C-alpha positions as semicolon CSV with decimal commas, in nm:
position;residue;x (nm);y (nm);z (nm)
1;X;2,276;0,722;0,506
2;X;1,918;0,670;0,348
3;X;1,693;0,488;0,572
4;X;1,411;0,303;0,340
5;X;1,115;0,285;0,564
6;X;0,779;0,110;0,515
7;X;0,444;0,243;0,744
8;X;0,216;0,028;0,818
9;X;-0,046;0,209;0,957
10;X;-0,379;0,246;1,147
11;X;-0,450;0,621;1,019
12;X;-0,546;0,833;1,381
13;X;-0,412;1,213;1,486
14;X;-0,076;1,001;1,634
15;X;-0,077;0,843;1,298
16;X;-0,097;1,140;1,059
17;X;0,178;1,279;1,318
18;X;0,461;1,036;1,277
19;X;0,387;1,001;0,887
20;X;0,528;1,344;0,837
21;X;0,800;1,319;1,046
22;X;0,891;1,026;0,774
23;X;0,757;1,253;0,476
24;X;0,985;1,550;0,662
25;X;1,283;1,379;0,700
26;X;1,611;1,445;0,501
27;X;1,742;1,103;0,543
28;X;1,476;0,880;0,497
29;X;1,265;0,757;0,178
30;X;0,889;0,605;0,227
31;X;0,873;0,329;0,023
32;X;0,489;0,197;0,102
33;X;0,215;0,281;0,375
34;X;0,050;-0,015;0,446
35;X;-0,330;0,003;0,591
36;X;-0,478;-0,164;0,836
37;X;-0,798;-0,208;1,088
38;X;-0,759;-0,048;1,390
39;X;-0,778;0,339;1,530
40;X;-1,052;0,368;1,277
41;X;-1,214;0,127;1,002
42;X;-1,036;0,019;0,673
43;X;-1,192;0,249;0,460
44;X;-1,106;0,562;0,671
45;X;-0,839;0,464;0,707
46;X;-0,724;0,446;0,337
47;X;-0,919;0,752;0,302
48;X;-0,694;0,898;0,582
49;X;-0,308;0,792;0,466
50;X;-0,453;0,946;0,150
51;X;-0,500;1,296;0,296
52;X;-0,166;1,293;0,506
53;X;0,008;1,260;0,184
54;X;-0,167;1,519;0,030
55;X;-0,108;1,732;0,320
56;X;0,285;1,743;0,263
57;X;0,226;1,713;-0,166
58;X;0,410;1,427;-0,068
59;X;0,550;1,242;-0,445
60;X;0,384;0,916;-0,527
61;X;0,405;0,671;-0,285
62;X;0,192;0,324;-0,313
63;X;-0,080;0,245;-0,055
64;X;-0,196;-0,144;0,010
65;X;-0,495;-0,227;0,201
66;X;-0,455;-0,427;0,490
67;X;-0,660;-0,621;0,715
68;X;-1,000;-0,567;0,836
69;X;-1,051;-0,706;1,101
70;X;-0,909;-0,909;1,320
71;X;-0,735;-1,271;1,301
72;X;-0,977;-1,372;1,568
73;X;-1,261;-1,169;1,757
74;X;-1,514;-0,835;1,678
75;X;-1,302;-0,503;1,517
76;X;-1,164;-0,286;1,801
77;X;-1,213;0,142;1,684
78;X;-1,068;0,470;1,929
79;X;-1,285;0,700;1,757
80;X;-1,354;0,867;2,092
81;X;-1,019;0,934;2,070
82;X;-0,971;1,060;1,714
83;X;-1,309;1,146;1,625
84;X;-1,484;0,949;1,455
85;X;-1,331;1,063;1,103
86;X;-0,969;0,924;1,247
87;X;-0,869;1,246;1,171
88;X;-0,984;1,532;1,490
89;X;-1,320;1,582;1,256
90;X;-1,158;1,925;1,180
91;X;-1,317;1,871;0,783
92;X;-0,981;1,815;0,598
93;X;-1,021;1,717;0,190
94;X;-1,056;1,403;0,055
95;X;-0,768;1,262;-0,169
96;X;-0,776;1,120;-0,488
97;X;-0,508;0,895;-0,448
98;X;-0,571;0,606;-0,595
99;X;-0,486;0,190;-0,348
100;X;-0,357;-0,042;-0,537
101;X;-0,497;-0,399;-0,563
102;X;-0,256;-0,598;-0,385
103;X;-0,277;-0,631;-0,067
104;X;-0,104;-0,544;0,232
105;X;0,063;-0,861;0,324
106;X;0,105;-1,010;0,041
107;X;0,277;-0,677;-0,064
108;X;0,515;-0,676;0,291
109;X;0,687;-1,022;0,152
110;X;0,715;-0,874;-0,259
111;X;0,910;-0,569;-0,124
112;X;1,162;-0,769;0,170
113;X;1,209;-0,927;-0,111
114;X;1,284;-0,718;-0,357
115;X;1,458;-0,560;-0,079
116;X;1,667;-0,733;0,143
117;X;1,761;-0,656;0,471
118;X;1,709;-0,307;0,295
119;X;1,396;-0,227;0,402
120;X;1,259;-0,068;0,835
121;X;0,909;-0,155;0,896
122;X;0,784;0,002;1,170
123;X;0,413;-0,082;1,260
124;X;0,161;0,197;1,382
125;X;-0,140;-0,052;1,426
126;X;-0,245;-0,306;1,540
127;X;-0,054;-0,632;1,435
128;X;-0,320;-0,840;1,194
129;X;-0,145;-0,710;0,888
130;X;0,239;-0,790;0,990
131;X;0,130;-1,117;1,113
132;X;-0,094;-1,262;0,801
133;X;0,252;-1,119;0,681
134;X;0,484;-1,402;0,903
135;X;0,229;-1,641;0,821
136;X;0,301;-1,676;0,425
137;X;0,645;-1,606;0,434
138;X;0,840;-1,703;0,805
139;X;1,133;-1,559;0,679
140;X;1,001;-1,217;0,648
141;X;1,182;-1,123;0,956
142;X;1,541;-1,164;0,827
143;X;1,444;-1,016;0,576
144;X;1,428;-0,672;0,637
145;X;1,601;-0,448;0,824
146;X;1,463;-0,362;1,137
147;X;1,134;-0,418;1,265
148;X;0,985;-0,161;1,527
149;X;0,656;-0,165;1,718
150;X;0,420;0,121;1,886
151;X;0,257;-0,135;2,140
152;X;0,246;-0,314;2,463
153;X;0,237;-0,247;2,784
154;X;0,532;-0,398;2,970
155;X;0,427;-0,253;3,335
156;X;0,076;-0,292;3,341
157;X;-0,002;0,001;3,298
158;X;-0,277;-0,010;2,920
159;X;-0,483;0,296;2,781
160;X;-0,755;0,120;2,675
161;X;-0,790;-0,117;2,986
162;X;-0,576;-0,119;3,336
163;X;-0,334;-0,389;3,198
164;X;-0,376;-0,345;2,731
165;X;-0,189;-0,097;2,492
166;X;-0,539;-0,039;2,204
167;X;-0,269;-0,205;1,925
168;X;-0,205;-0,548;2,151
169;X;-0,524;-0,522;2,289
170;X;-0,702;-0,488;1,931
171;X;-0,560;-0,794;1,797
172;X;-0,365;-0,996;2,078
173;X;-0,337;-1,301;1,853
174;X;-0,161;-1,165;1,584
175;X;0,054;-1,029;1,886
176;X;0,096;-1,338;1,939
177;X;0,192;-1,444;1,606
178;X;0,491;-1,158;1,573
179;X;0,602;-1,231;1,900
180;X;0,676;-1,523;1,841
181;X;0,854;-1,572;1,502
182;X;1,040;-1,271;1,515
183;X;1,347;-1,339;1,658
184;X;1,415;-0,952;1,843
185;X;1,191;-0,565;1,723
186;X;1,199;-0,284;1,924
187;X;0,942;-0,261;2,083
188;X;0,818;0,136;2,203
189;X;0,547;-0,033;2,459
190;X;0,278;0,298;2,659
191;X;0,501;0,353;2,954
192;X;0,763;0,469;2,711
193;X;0,508;0,710;2,576
194;X;0,362;0,828;2,906
195;X;0,721;0,921;2,996
196;X;0,784;1,110;2,721
197;X;0,475;1,327;2,691
198;X;0,580;1,669;2,505
199;X;0,487;1,964;2,743
200;X;0,224;2,151;2,623
201;X;0,393;2,541;2,609
202;X;0,639;2,353;2,404
203;X;0,343;2,188;2,203
204;X;0,171;2,483;2,148
205;X;0,563;2,639;2,012
206;X;0,597;2,355;1,771
207;X;0,197;2,354;1,644
208;X;0,279;2,769;1,573
209;X;0,621;2,579;1,436
210;X;0,546;2,654;1,039
211;X;0,241;2,580;0,798
212;X;0,151;2,210;0,837
213;X;0,153;2,281;1,229
214;X;-0,064;2,546;1,251
215;X;-0,317;2,462;0,950
216;X;-0,236;2,015;0,954
217;X;-0,172;1,943;1,324
218;X;-0,337;2,201;1,506
219;X;-0,701;2,179;1,444
220;X;-0,694;1,773;1,404
221;X;-0,520;1,822;1,732
222;X;-0,750;2,098;1,949
223;X;-1,049;1,888;2,053
224;X;-0,803;1,546;2,129
225;X;-0,576;1,855;2,324
226;X;-0,848;1,966;2,484
227;X;-0,960;1,637;2,630
228;X;-0,624;1,482;2,770
229;X;-0,553;1,835;2,963
230;X;-0,875;1,867;3,123
231;X;-1,014;1,547;3,138
232;X;-0,754;1,339;3,244
233;X;-0,484;1,615;3,365
234;X;-0,197;1,557;3,197
235;X;0,101;1,849;3,184
236;X;0,182;1,744;2,843
237;X;0,103;1,537;2,551
238;X;0,087;1,221;2,555
239;X;0,295;1,093;2,133
240;X;0,273;0,745;2,067
241;X;0,299;0,661;1,715
242;X;0,526;0,969;1,659
243;X;0,765;0,848;1,931
244;X;0,797;0,512;1,787
245;X;0,840;0,692;1,455
246;X;1,185;0,862;1,604
247;X;1,295;0,567;1,681
248;X;1,254;0,391;1,354
249;X;1,485;0,762;1,211
250;X;1,662;0,803;1,409
251;X;1,807;0,482;1,675
252;X;2,071;0,711;1,786
253;X;1,811;0,911;2,022
254;X;1,730;0,579;2,204
255;X;1,961;0,618;2,517
256;X;1,860;0,329;2,748
257;X;1,659;0,011;2,597
258;X;1,596;-0,292;2,758
259;X;1,629;-0,665;2,652
260;X;1,319;-0,833;2,751
261;X;1,119;-1,112;2,615
262;X;0,756;-1,058;2,587
263;X;0,489;-1,245;2,640
264;X;0,052;-1,148;2,512
265;X;-0,217;-1,184;2,750
266;X;-0,519;-1,371;2,467
267;X;-0,759;-1,581;2,725
268;X;-0,757;-1,335;3,040
269;X;-1,167;-1,206;3,059
270;X;-0,943;-0,877;3,286
271;X;-0,626;-0,916;3,124
272;X;-0,645;-0,934;2,758
273;X;-0,321;-0,783;2,549
274;X;-0,129;-0,736;2,809
275;X;0,228;-0,768;2,732
276;X;0,398;-0,857;3,054
277;X;0,722;-0,909;3,091
278;X;0,823;-1,362;3,051
279;X;1,177;-1,378;3,087
280;X;1,218;-1,741;3,271
281;X;0,884;-1,919;3,191
282;X;0,943;-2,197;2,966
283;X;0,838;-2,202;2,584
284;X;0,875;-1,802;2,614
285;X;0,996;-1,630;2,249
286;X;0,946;-1,307;2,189
287;X;1,312;-1,173;2,207
288;X;1,196;-0,720;2,247
289;X;1,439;-0,457;2,268
290;X;1,199;-0,275;2,471
291;X;1,307;0,111;2,439
292;X;1,287;0,327;2,829
293;X;1,433;0,626;2,737
294;X;1,459;0,872;2,445
295;X;1,671;1,207;2,374
296;X;1,344;1,417;2,427
297;X;1,556;1,654;2,268
298;X;1,603;1,491;1,923
299;X;1,211;1,382;1,937
300;X;1,127;1,750;1,959
301;X;1,341;1,885;1,651
302;X;1,234;1,547;1,457
303;X;0,822;1,722;1,488
304;X;0,921;2,043;1,497
305;X;1,095;1,925;1,119
306;X;0,724;1,812;1,091
307;X;0,488;2,052;1,174
308;X;0,782;2,266;0,969
309;X;0,660;2,247;0,597
310;X;0,469;2,384;0,332
311;X;0,057;2,270;0,366
312;X;-0,107;2,138;0,051
313;X;-0,465;2,105;0,088
314;X;-0,704;2,416;0,002
315;X;-0,822;2,587;0,323
316;X;-1,176;2,548;0,191
317;X;-1,143;2,181;0,310
318;X;-1,057;2,296;0,687
């Protein structure tokens, strides 16, 4: 069965790997990619989507520009993690792929209406585009087959503050809209990512599995890997967006799910962007299927397939 996928992304390093996973999966067809500011500013996100598609030799896939800033407040970026260019400052050549004129929120609505209950939407960045689309089309969630969200820290183990995960922290107001208006989404939180780190020896083997791994994934991740291994002392690579993509591609890899209501904190000085489980709270909505465990072997197989494809960028760009 072919899965039709729409990817909403703020393309940094782990987004790029997740996109490769979708492009290399024979059971998946990527229908469109929508861009949102997050890891890097929107123009860089759009440029990076083109680079990833070029690296994989992908056919024409429409790319739609989305929100350049959160619903409220100032933009939040993570270039300290992903590099100034968002792809590890590895020096990949620029892409000449076109960007569509239609805004991402409108594209999401149109695509869902054209193929009702056929599309899986996986969000890898802040939820601004989805929140805008839901404001324009309140029944959007019912028009989609599934919504898989990488985001949140349901046990308060954040990665940008002690309480908050980056994607939610970057636009918590948008997250409120999404959790409030989607009857049930599948959530892959940061704690689950930490519990599914890829050990360094296996990561080395994965990035040596083929041309895309050797010439694209490895140089893109080399600085980040060094930082995580030395400065943070972790025993493996936490790959947030690839883990969410694995769940979107193959639900069968999910081993444990918790049904819960998730709230989003928007006003706390120290807790803005926190996503506590709010079961039993009055007026709480936002039912979510919180993924707690994934088959590590299946996840690594999907990563390996992403790394084994042919590399299509010119060596001069590296």
